[in-house]
PDB file of C-alpha atoms in Angstrom:
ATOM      1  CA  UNK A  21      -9.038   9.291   2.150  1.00 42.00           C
ATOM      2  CA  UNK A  22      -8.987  11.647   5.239  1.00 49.00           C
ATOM      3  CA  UNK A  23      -5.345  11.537   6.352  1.00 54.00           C
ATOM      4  CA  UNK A  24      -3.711  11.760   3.572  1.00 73.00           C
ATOM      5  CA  UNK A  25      -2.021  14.372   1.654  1.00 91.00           C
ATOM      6  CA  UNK A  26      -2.238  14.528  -2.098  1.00 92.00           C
ATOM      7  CA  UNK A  27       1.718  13.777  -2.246  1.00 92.00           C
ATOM      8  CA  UNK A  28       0.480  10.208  -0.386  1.00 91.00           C
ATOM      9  CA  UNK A  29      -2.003   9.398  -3.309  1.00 93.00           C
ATOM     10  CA  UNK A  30      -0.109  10.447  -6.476  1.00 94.00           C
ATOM     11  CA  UNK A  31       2.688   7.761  -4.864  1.00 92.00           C
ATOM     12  CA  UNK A  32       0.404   5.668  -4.766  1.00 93.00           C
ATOM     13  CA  UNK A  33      -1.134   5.768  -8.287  1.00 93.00           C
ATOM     14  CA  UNK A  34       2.114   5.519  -9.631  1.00 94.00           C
ATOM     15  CA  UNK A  35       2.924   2.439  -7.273  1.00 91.00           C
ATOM     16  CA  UNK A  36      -0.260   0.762  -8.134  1.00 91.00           C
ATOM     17  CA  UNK A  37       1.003   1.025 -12.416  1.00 89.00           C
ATOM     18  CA  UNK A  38       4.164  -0.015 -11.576  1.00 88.00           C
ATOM     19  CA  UNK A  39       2.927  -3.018  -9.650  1.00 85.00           C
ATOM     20  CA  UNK A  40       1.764  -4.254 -12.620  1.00 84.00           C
ATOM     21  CA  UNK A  41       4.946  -3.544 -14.665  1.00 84.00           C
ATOM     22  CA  UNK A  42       8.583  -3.067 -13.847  1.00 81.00           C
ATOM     23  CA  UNK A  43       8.822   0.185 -15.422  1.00 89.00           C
ATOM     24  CA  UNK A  44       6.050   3.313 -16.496  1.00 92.00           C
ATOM     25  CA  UNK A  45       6.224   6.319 -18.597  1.00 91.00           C
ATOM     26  CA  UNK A  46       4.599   9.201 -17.769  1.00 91.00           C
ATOM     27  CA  UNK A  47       3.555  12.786 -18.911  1.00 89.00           C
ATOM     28  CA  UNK A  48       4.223  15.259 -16.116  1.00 87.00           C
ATOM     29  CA  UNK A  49       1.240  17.182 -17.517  1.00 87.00           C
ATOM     30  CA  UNK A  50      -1.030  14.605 -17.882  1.00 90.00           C
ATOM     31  CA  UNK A  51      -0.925  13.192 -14.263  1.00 91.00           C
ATOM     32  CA  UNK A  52      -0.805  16.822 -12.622  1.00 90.00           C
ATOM     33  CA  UNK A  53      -4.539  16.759 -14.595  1.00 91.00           C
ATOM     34  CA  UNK A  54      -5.287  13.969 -14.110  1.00 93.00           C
ATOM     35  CA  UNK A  55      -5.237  14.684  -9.859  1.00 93.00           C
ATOM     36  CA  UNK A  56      -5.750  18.562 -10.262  1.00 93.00           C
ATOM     37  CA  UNK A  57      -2.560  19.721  -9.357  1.00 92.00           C
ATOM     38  CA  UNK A  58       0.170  21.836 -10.580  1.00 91.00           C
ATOM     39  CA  UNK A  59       3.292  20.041 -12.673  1.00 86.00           C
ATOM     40  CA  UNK A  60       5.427  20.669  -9.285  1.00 87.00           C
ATOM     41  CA  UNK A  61       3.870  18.649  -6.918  1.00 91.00           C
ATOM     42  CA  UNK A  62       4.625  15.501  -9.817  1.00 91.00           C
ATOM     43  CA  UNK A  63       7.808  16.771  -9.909  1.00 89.00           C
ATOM     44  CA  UNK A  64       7.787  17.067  -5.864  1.00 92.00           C
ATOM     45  CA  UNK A  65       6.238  13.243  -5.781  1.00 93.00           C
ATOM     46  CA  UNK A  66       8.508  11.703  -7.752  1.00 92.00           C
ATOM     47  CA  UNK A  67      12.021  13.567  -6.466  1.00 91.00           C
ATOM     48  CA  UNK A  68      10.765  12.370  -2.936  1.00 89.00           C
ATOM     49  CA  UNK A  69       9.215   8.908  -3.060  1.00 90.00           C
ATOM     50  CA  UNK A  70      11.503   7.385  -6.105  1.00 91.00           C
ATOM     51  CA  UNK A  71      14.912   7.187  -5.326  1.00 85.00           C
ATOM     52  CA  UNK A  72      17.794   5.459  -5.973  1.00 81.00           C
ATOM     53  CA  UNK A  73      17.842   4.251  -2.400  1.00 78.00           C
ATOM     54  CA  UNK A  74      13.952   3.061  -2.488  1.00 81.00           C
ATOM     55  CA  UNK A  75      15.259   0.749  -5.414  1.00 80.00           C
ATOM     56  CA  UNK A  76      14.025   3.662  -8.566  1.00 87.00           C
ATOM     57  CA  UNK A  77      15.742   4.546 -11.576  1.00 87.00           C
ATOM     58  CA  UNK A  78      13.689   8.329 -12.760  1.00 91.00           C
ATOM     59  CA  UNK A  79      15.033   9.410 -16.017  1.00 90.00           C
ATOM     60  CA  UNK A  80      13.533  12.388 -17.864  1.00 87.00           C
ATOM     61  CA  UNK A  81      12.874  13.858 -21.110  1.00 81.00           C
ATOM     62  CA  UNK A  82      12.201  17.173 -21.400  1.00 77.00           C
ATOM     63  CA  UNK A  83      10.487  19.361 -24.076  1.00 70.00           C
ATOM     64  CA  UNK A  84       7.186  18.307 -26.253  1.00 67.00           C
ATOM     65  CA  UNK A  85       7.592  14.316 -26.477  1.00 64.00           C
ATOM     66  CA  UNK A  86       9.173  14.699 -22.941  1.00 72.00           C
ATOM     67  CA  UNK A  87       8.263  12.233 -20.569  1.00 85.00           C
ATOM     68  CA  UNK A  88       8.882  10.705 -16.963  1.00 91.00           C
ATOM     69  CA  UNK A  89      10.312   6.678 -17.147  1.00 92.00           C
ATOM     70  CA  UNK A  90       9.989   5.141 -13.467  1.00 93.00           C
ATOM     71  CA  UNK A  91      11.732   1.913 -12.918  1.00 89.00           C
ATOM     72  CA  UNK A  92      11.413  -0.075 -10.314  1.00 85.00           C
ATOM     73  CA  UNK A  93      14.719  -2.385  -9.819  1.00 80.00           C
ATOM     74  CA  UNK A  94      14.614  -6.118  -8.527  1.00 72.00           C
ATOM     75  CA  UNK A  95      18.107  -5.836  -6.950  1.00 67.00           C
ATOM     76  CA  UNK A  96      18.280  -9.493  -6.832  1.00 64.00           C
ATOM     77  CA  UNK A  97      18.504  -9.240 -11.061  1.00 69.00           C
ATOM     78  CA  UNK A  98      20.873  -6.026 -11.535  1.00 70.00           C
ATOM     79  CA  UNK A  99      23.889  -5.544  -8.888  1.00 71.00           C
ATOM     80  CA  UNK A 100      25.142  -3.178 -11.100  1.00 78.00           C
ATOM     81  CA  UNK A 101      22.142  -0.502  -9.019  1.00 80.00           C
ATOM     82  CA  UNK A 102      24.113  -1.814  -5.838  1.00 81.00           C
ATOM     83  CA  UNK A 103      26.957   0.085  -7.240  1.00 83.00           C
ATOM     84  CA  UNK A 104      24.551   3.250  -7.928  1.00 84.00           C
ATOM     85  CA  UNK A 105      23.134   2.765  -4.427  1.00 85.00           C
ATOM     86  CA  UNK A 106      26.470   2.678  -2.587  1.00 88.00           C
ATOM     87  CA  UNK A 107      27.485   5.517  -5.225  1.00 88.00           C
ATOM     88  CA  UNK A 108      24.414   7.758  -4.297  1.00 87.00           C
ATOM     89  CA  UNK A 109      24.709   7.503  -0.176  1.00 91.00           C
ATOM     90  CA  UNK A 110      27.908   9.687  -0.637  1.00 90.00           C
ATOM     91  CA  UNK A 111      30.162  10.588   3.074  1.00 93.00           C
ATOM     92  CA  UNK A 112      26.899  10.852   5.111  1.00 95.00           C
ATOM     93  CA  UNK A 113      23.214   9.110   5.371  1.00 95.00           C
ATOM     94  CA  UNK A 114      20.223  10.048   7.390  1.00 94.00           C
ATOM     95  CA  UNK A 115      18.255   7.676   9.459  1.00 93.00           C
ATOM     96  CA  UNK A 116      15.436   7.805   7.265  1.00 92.00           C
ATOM     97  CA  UNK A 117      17.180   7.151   3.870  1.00 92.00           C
ATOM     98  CA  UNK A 118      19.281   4.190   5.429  1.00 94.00           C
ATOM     99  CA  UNK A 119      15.752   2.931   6.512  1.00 94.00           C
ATOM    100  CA  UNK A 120      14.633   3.416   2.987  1.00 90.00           C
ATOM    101  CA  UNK A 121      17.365   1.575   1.614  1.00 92.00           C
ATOM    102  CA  UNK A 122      16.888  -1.751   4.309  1.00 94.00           C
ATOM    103  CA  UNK A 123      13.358  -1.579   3.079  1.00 91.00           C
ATOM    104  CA  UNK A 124      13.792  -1.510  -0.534  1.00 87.00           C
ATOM    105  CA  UNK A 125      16.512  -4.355   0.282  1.00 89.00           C
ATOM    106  CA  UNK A 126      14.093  -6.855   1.752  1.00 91.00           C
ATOM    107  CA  UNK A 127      11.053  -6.355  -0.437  1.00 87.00           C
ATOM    108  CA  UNK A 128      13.376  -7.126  -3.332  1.00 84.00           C
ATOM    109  CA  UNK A 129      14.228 -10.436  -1.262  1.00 87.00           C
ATOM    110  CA  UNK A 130      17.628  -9.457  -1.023  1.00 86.00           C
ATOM    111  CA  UNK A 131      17.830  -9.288   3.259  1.00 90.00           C
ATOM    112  CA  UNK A 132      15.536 -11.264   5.381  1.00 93.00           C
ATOM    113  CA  UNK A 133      13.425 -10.006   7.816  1.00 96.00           C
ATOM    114  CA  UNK A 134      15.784 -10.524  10.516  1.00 97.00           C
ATOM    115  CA  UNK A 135      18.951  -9.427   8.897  1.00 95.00           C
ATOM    116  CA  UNK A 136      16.609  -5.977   7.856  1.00 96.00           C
ATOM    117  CA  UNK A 137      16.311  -5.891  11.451  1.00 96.00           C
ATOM    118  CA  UNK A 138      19.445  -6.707  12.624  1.00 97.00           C
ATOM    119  CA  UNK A 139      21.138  -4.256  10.208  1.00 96.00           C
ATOM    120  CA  UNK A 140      18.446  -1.553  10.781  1.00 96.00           C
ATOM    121  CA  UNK A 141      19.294  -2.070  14.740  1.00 96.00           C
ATOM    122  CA  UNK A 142      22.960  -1.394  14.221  1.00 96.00           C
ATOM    123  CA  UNK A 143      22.353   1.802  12.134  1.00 96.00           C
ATOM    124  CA  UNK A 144      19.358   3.231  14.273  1.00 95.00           C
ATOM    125  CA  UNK A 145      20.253   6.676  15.709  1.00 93.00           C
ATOM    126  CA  UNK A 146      20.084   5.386  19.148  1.00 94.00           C
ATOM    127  CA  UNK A 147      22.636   3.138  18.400  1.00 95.00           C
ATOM    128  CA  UNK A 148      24.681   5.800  16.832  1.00 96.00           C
ATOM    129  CA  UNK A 149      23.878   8.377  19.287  1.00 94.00           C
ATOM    130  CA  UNK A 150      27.336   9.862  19.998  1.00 93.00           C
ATOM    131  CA  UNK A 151      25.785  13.379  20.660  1.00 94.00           C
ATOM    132  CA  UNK A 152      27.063  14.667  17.023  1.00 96.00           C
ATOM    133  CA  UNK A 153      25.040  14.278  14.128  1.00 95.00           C
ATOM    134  CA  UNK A 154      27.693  14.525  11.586  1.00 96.00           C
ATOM    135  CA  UNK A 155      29.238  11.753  13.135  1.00 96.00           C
ATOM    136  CA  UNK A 156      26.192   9.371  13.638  1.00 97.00           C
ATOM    137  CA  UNK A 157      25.725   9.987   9.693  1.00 97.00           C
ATOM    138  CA  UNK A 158      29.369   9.631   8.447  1.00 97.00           C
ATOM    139  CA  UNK A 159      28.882   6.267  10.425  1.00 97.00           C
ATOM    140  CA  UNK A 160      25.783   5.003   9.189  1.00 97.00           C
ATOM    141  CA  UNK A 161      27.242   5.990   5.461  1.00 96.00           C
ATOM    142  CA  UNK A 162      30.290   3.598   6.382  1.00 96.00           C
ATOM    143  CA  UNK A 163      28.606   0.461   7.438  1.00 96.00           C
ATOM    144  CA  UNK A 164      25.569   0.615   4.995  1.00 95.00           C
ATOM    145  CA  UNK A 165      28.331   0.934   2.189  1.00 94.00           C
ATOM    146  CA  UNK A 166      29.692  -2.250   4.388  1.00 93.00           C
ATOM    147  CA  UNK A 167      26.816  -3.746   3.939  1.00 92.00           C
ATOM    148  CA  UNK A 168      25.687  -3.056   0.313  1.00 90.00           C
ATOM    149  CA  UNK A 169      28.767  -4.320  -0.555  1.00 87.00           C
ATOM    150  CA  UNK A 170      29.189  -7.408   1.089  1.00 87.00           C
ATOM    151  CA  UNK A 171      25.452  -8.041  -0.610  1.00 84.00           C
ATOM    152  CA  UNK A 172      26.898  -6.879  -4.344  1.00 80.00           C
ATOM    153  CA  UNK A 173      29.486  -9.563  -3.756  1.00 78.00           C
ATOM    154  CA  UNK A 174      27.344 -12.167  -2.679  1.00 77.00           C
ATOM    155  CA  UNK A 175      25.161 -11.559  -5.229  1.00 73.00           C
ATOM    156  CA  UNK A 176      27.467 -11.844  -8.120  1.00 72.00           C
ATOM    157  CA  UNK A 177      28.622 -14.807  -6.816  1.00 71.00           C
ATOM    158  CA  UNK A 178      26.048 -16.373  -6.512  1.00 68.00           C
ATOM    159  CA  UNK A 179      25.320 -16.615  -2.826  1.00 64.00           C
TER     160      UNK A 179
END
């Protein structure tokens, strides 16, 4: 396990259930024992590394039968998340979420390889590099909005 962090192999745990099922519940509590760790760093895991735009739905409940639900969504079943995605990138996107996002796209099945590529190309921040940041994001936001939405209408259509 040398070289990785403890962030790398709570992800993974959780990644490994949900493999197995579409959707877990979880006690905060239980998996911070369960790896030795304080409630936080669950917290900290599953802010970070399940996200709308990595294809998650998180919802919590709080108090004494609180709970974590992680859903994993098969975007090729549920275009309605396409409209939560698109909702969720907002004016601007980073590099690193848009990649997120391409990912999450083609291990659903949703984008081949090449048109992950071929998208990811045109959004790379070389590609974008117009010397202002704000700009290179407000860009990327605009065509990956293009794109999710050309996808949600092809998918409801059945192409």
């Amino acid at each position: 396990m040398q070289g990785r962090n403890i962030s790398d192999i709570i992800e993974n745990y959780l990644k490994s259930i949900l493999s197995d099922n579409n959707q877990i519940e979880i006690k905060r509590s239980q998996i911070a024992d369960r790896f030795d760790v304080v409630p936080s760093q669950i917290n900290y895991v599953i802010k970070t590394r399940f996200t709308t735009q990595e294809g998650y739905i998180v919802e919590s409940k709080r108090g004494g039968g609180g709970y974590i639900r992680i859903e994993k969504v098969n975007l090729l079943d549920n275009t309605d998340f396409l409209d939560t995605l698109i909702a969720s990138i907002g004016d601007r996107l980073s590099d690193s979420k848009a990649f997120n996002i391409i990912q999450s796209l083609y291990e659903d099945k949703v984008m081949t390889e090449k048109e992950a590529n071929i998208v990811l190309a045109t959004i790379d921040k070389r590609t974008l590099n117009f010397g202002d940041k704000y700009l290179e994001e407000k860009v990327r936001a605009h065509i990956m909005i293009g794109v999710l939405n050309r996808l949600r209408y092809d998918l409801k259509n059945g192409k």
